[in-house]
Amino acid sequence: MQKILVILTCLILVCCNGQEPKRPLNKNQKMDKQNLEYITFGGGCFWCVEGVFENLKGVESVVSGYSGGHKANPTYQEVCTGETGHAEVVQVGYDPKVISYEQMMDVFFFLHDPTQLNRQGDDIGTQYRSVIFYKDEAEKARAEQALKTSEASGRWHGKYVTQIVKFEKFWPAEDYHQGYFDANPNQPYCSAVVAPKVAKFKKHYGELGMLKPEAVK
């Protein structure tokens, strides 16, 4: 009976039930470098998205945060209500000489189901929407093309609902969210939801030689 209760607990836990362990900032957070480009997107709980992108060759920084809403300096608890308009996102700094924008988009669409409106699995709400933020018209065109390419590939059945929105502001999430999966792999949500996504990602992109050496196990 106890084992069954533990399993059920894992299945119903969602990202907003995370604890607040004290920890330093994400190990991948570094000072800005002139050779880096930045992209901000959301595909469900940011623990999942961050846990994947930090393993890619060419990625120098991954910061979890909030974008797309109307409230300045939102807190996690406020965003979880869905009333601030923000999405849980990550802002990724990458070296375009090592990994291209199109490769980043391929990983993004591999990682989450872009046909689900305002949800990913049991994580339900506008804060979990699929969204790409663009900086200028050129990047908007690249995002639109990446969406069309992925949708046409048949990877996911159905029409994509991913929003492509002009970037306005990125608000970093609280410190304890940075590097959350690495620091808390046995937390119920992480072990039940994040870990399988990371494992699936590593298998596919490891075969393509796109993982950092330390991510290959």
Short mmCIF file of C-alpha atoms in Angstrom, two decimals:
data_model
loop_
_atom_site.label_atom_id
_atom_site.label_comp_id
_atom_site.label_asym_id
_atom_site.label_seq_id
_atom_site.Cartn_x
_atom_site.Cartn_y
_atom_site.Cartn_z
CA MET A 1 0.00 0.00 0.00
CA GLN A 2 2.76 2.43 0.89
CA LYS A 3 4.51 1.77 -2.43
CA ILE A 4 1.27 2.44 -4.33
CA LEU A 5 0.78 5.74 -2.51
CA VAL A 6 4.32 6.83 -3.41
CA ILE A 7 3.71 6.07 -7.09
CA LEU A 8 0.41 7.94 -7.11
CA THR A 9 2.05 10.91 -5.44
CA CYS A 10 4.70 11.05 -8.15
CA LEU A 11 2.06 10.96 -10.87
CA ILE A 12 0.00 13.85 -9.54
CA LEU A 13 2.87 16.13 -8.54
CA VAL A 14 3.32 19.12 -10.86
CA CYS A 15 6.09 21.63 -11.28
CA CYS A 16 4.45 24.18 -8.98
CA ASN A 17 4.75 21.78 -6.03
CA GLY A 18 8.54 22.14 -5.95
CA GLN A 19 10.34 22.62 -2.67
CA GLU A 20 12.75 25.49 -2.12
CA PRO A 21 16.14 23.96 -1.31
CA LYS A 22 18.90 26.45 -0.72
CA ARG A 23 21.46 26.19 -3.48
CA PRO A 24 23.83 28.35 -5.56
CA LEU A 25 22.94 29.61 -9.00
CA ASN A 26 23.00 27.28 -11.99
CA LYS A 27 26.51 26.03 -12.61
CA ASN A 28 26.03 27.03 -16.27
CA GLN A 29 25.41 30.69 -15.49
CA LYS A 30 28.40 32.67 -16.76
CA MET A 31 29.22 36.23 -17.65
CA ASP A 32 28.03 37.35 -21.07
CA LYS A 33 30.43 36.55 -23.89
CA GLN A 34 30.60 38.48 -27.12
CA ASN A 35 30.40 35.34 -29.22
CA LEU A 36 27.14 34.15 -27.69
CA GLU A 37 23.60 34.54 -28.96
CA TYR A 38 20.56 34.22 -26.72
CA ILE A 39 17.19 32.62 -27.21
CA THR A 40 14.23 32.49 -24.85
CA PHE A 41 11.51 29.86 -25.08
CA GLY A 42 9.06 27.86 -23.00
CA GLY A 43 7.88 24.28 -23.34
CA GLY A 44 6.27 23.32 -20.05
CA CYS A 45 7.98 23.19 -16.68
CA PHE A 46 11.31 25.00 -16.91
CA TRP A 47 13.03 22.29 -14.84
CA CYS A 48 12.57 19.97 -17.85
CA VAL A 49 13.75 22.43 -20.46
CA GLU A 50 16.78 23.55 -18.46
CA GLY A 51 17.71 19.95 -17.62
CA VAL A 52 18.05 19.21 -21.34
CA PHE A 53 19.67 22.29 -22.87
CA GLU A 54 22.51 22.48 -20.36
CA ASN A 55 23.83 19.23 -21.86
CA LEU A 56 24.23 20.48 -25.43
CA LYS A 57 27.58 21.28 -27.00
CA GLY A 58 27.82 25.00 -27.65
CA VAL A 59 25.43 25.97 -24.86
CA GLU A 60 27.22 28.20 -22.36
CA SER A 61 24.39 29.34 -20.08
CA VAL A 62 20.86 28.24 -19.21
CA VAL A 63 18.74 30.37 -16.89
CA SER A 64 15.18 29.54 -15.85
CA GLY A 65 12.76 32.43 -15.61
CA TYR A 66 9.56 34.08 -16.74
CA SER A 67 8.55 35.96 -19.92
CA GLY A 68 5.48 37.08 -21.80
CA GLY A 69 3.47 38.51 -18.93
CA HIS A 70 2.39 41.88 -17.63
CA LYS A 71 3.81 41.88 -14.10
CA ALA A 72 7.29 43.12 -13.25
CA ASN A 73 9.50 40.94 -11.05
CA PRO A 74 6.99 38.09 -10.76
CA THR A 75 7.45 35.39 -8.15
CA TYR A 76 7.11 31.67 -8.80
CA GLN A 77 3.95 31.53 -6.72
CA GLU A 78 2.41 34.39 -8.73
CA VAL A 79 3.29 32.83 -12.07
CA CYS A 80 1.80 29.50 -10.95
CA THR A 81 -1.61 31.16 -10.56
CA GLY A 82 -1.63 31.88 -14.28
CA GLU A 83 -2.73 35.45 -13.56
CA THR A 84 0.53 37.25 -14.43
CA GLY A 85 0.46 36.15 -18.07
CA HIS A 86 4.03 34.87 -17.86
CA ALA A 87 5.24 31.55 -19.19
CA GLU A 88 7.90 29.44 -17.51
CA VAL A 89 10.85 29.80 -19.86
CA VAL A 90 14.58 29.34 -20.14
CA GLN A 91 17.01 31.82 -21.63
CA VAL A 92 19.86 30.00 -23.34
CA GLY A 93 23.19 31.50 -24.31
CA TYR A 94 24.83 29.52 -27.11
CA ASP A 95 27.76 29.76 -29.49
CA PRO A 96 26.37 29.76 -33.06
CA LYS A 97 29.74 28.52 -34.31
CA VAL A 98 29.12 25.27 -32.41
CA ILE A 99 25.34 24.84 -32.51
CA SER A 100 22.95 26.59 -34.87
CA TYR A 101 19.63 28.27 -34.15
CA GLU A 102 17.93 25.57 -36.22
CA GLN A 103 19.53 22.81 -34.12
CA MET A 104 18.36 24.57 -30.97
CA MET A 105 14.84 24.64 -32.38
CA ASP A 106 15.03 20.96 -33.29
CA VAL A 107 15.83 20.11 -29.66
CA PHE A 108 13.08 22.44 -28.44
CA PHE A 109 10.42 20.70 -30.53
CA PHE A 110 11.80 17.27 -29.63
CA LEU A 111 11.59 18.02 -25.93
CA HIS A 112 7.91 18.90 -25.54
CA ASP A 113 4.60 18.32 -27.30
CA PRO A 114 3.88 21.52 -29.26
CA THR A 115 0.35 20.36 -30.11
CA GLN A 116 -0.85 20.70 -26.49
CA LEU A 117 -2.48 24.06 -25.76
CA ASN A 118 -1.51 25.67 -22.45
CA ARG A 119 -0.25 22.45 -20.92
CA GLN A 120 2.37 19.71 -20.95
CA GLY A 121 1.00 16.45 -19.61
CA ASP A 122 -0.39 17.03 -16.12
CA ASP A 123 1.12 20.53 -15.94
CA ILE A 124 -1.88 22.63 -16.93
CA GLY A 125 -2.12 26.41 -17.34
CA THR A 126 -0.99 29.23 -19.60
CA GLN A 127 2.33 29.34 -17.72
CA TYR A 128 3.16 25.99 -19.37
CA ARG A 129 2.38 27.12 -22.93
CA SER A 130 4.64 26.39 -25.87
CA VAL A 131 6.22 29.68 -26.88
CA ILE A 132 9.25 31.09 -28.71
CA PHE A 133 10.31 34.69 -28.17
CA TYR A 134 12.06 36.45 -31.05
CA LYS A 135 14.25 39.56 -30.95
CA ASP A 136 13.81 40.85 -34.51
CA GLU A 137 12.05 40.09 -37.78
CA ALA A 138 14.91 37.92 -39.04
CA GLU A 139 14.74 35.71 -35.97
CA LYS A 140 10.94 35.62 -36.21
CA ALA A 141 11.25 34.23 -39.74
CA ARG A 142 13.71 31.57 -38.56
CA ALA A 143 11.37 30.56 -35.73
CA GLU A 144 8.41 30.32 -38.11
CA GLN A 145 10.43 28.20 -40.53
CA ALA A 146 11.65 25.92 -37.73
CA LEU A 147 8.04 25.39 -36.61
CA LYS A 148 6.93 24.56 -40.15
CA THR A 149 9.83 22.16 -40.62
CA SER A 150 9.10 20.32 -37.38
CA GLU A 151 5.36 20.21 -37.99
CA ALA A 152 5.87 18.82 -41.49
CA SER A 153 8.23 16.13 -40.16
CA GLY A 154 5.37 14.30 -38.47
CA ARG A 155 7.28 14.08 -35.19
CA TRP A 156 4.11 15.11 -33.38
CA HIS A 157 0.64 14.34 -34.72
CA GLY A 158 -1.61 17.36 -34.98
CA LYS A 159 -1.30 21.09 -35.55
CA TYR A 160 1.33 22.95 -33.53
CA VAL A 161 0.00 25.61 -31.15
CA THR A 162 3.41 27.11 -30.33
CA GLN A 163 3.25 30.88 -30.01
CA ILE A 164 5.92 33.02 -31.70
CA VAL A 165 6.01 36.29 -29.78
CA LYS A 166 8.16 39.43 -29.75
CA PHE A 167 10.61 39.35 -26.85
CA GLU A 168 10.06 42.08 -24.28
CA LYS A 169 11.57 41.11 -20.94
CA PHE A 170 13.08 38.12 -19.19
CA TRP A 171 12.78 37.82 -15.43
CA PRO A 172 15.17 35.24 -13.88
CA ALA A 173 13.45 32.80 -11.56
CA GLU A 174 14.38 32.43 -7.92
CA ASP A 175 17.83 30.99 -7.22
CA TYR A 176 16.54 27.61 -6.09
CA HIS A 177 15.07 26.94 -9.55
CA GLN A 178 18.45 27.29 -11.27
CA GLY A 179 19.95 23.86 -11.93
CA TYR A 180 17.00 22.32 -10.09
CA PHE A 181 17.08 18.88 -11.71
CA ASP A 182 20.82 18.47 -11.22
CA ALA A 183 20.48 19.37 -7.55
CA ASN A 184 17.28 17.43 -6.87
CA PRO A 185 17.16 14.35 -9.13
CA ASN A 186 15.24 12.34 -6.53
CA GLN A 187 12.54 14.93 -5.97
CA PRO A 188 9.29 13.14 -7.01
CA TYR A 189 8.47 15.37 -9.98
CA CYS A 190 12.07 15.25 -11.21
CA SER A 191 12.32 11.47 -11.03
CA ALA A 192 8.87 10.89 -12.54
CA VAL A 193 8.78 13.58 -15.24
CA VAL A 194 12.11 15.32 -15.83
CA ALA A 195 14.41 12.30 -15.72
CA PRO A 196 12.61 10.35 -18.50
CA LYS A 197 12.69 13.42 -20.77
CA VAL A 198 16.40 13.94 -20.16
CA ALA A 199 17.13 10.25 -20.77
CA LYS A 200 15.16 10.27 -24.05
CA PHE A 201 16.97 13.42 -25.16
CA LYS A 202 20.42 12.04 -24.31
CA LYS A 203 19.79 8.84 -26.23
CA HIS A 204 18.67 10.64 -29.40
CA TYR A 205 21.11 13.55 -29.44
CA GLY A 206 23.95 11.49 -28.04
CA GLU A 207 23.75 9.36 -31.16
CA LEU A 208 24.06 12.59 -33.17
CA GLY A 209 27.20 13.60 -31.25
CA MET A 210 25.61 16.78 -29.87
CA LEU A 211 26.18 16.22 -26.15
CA LYS A 212 28.91 17.72 -23.97
CA PRO A 213 31.46 15.08 -22.87
CA GLU A 214 30.29 15.26 -19.26
CA ALA A 215 26.71 14.56 -20.34
CA VAL A 216 27.63 11.27 -21.99
CA LYS A 217 27.17 8.45 -19.53
#
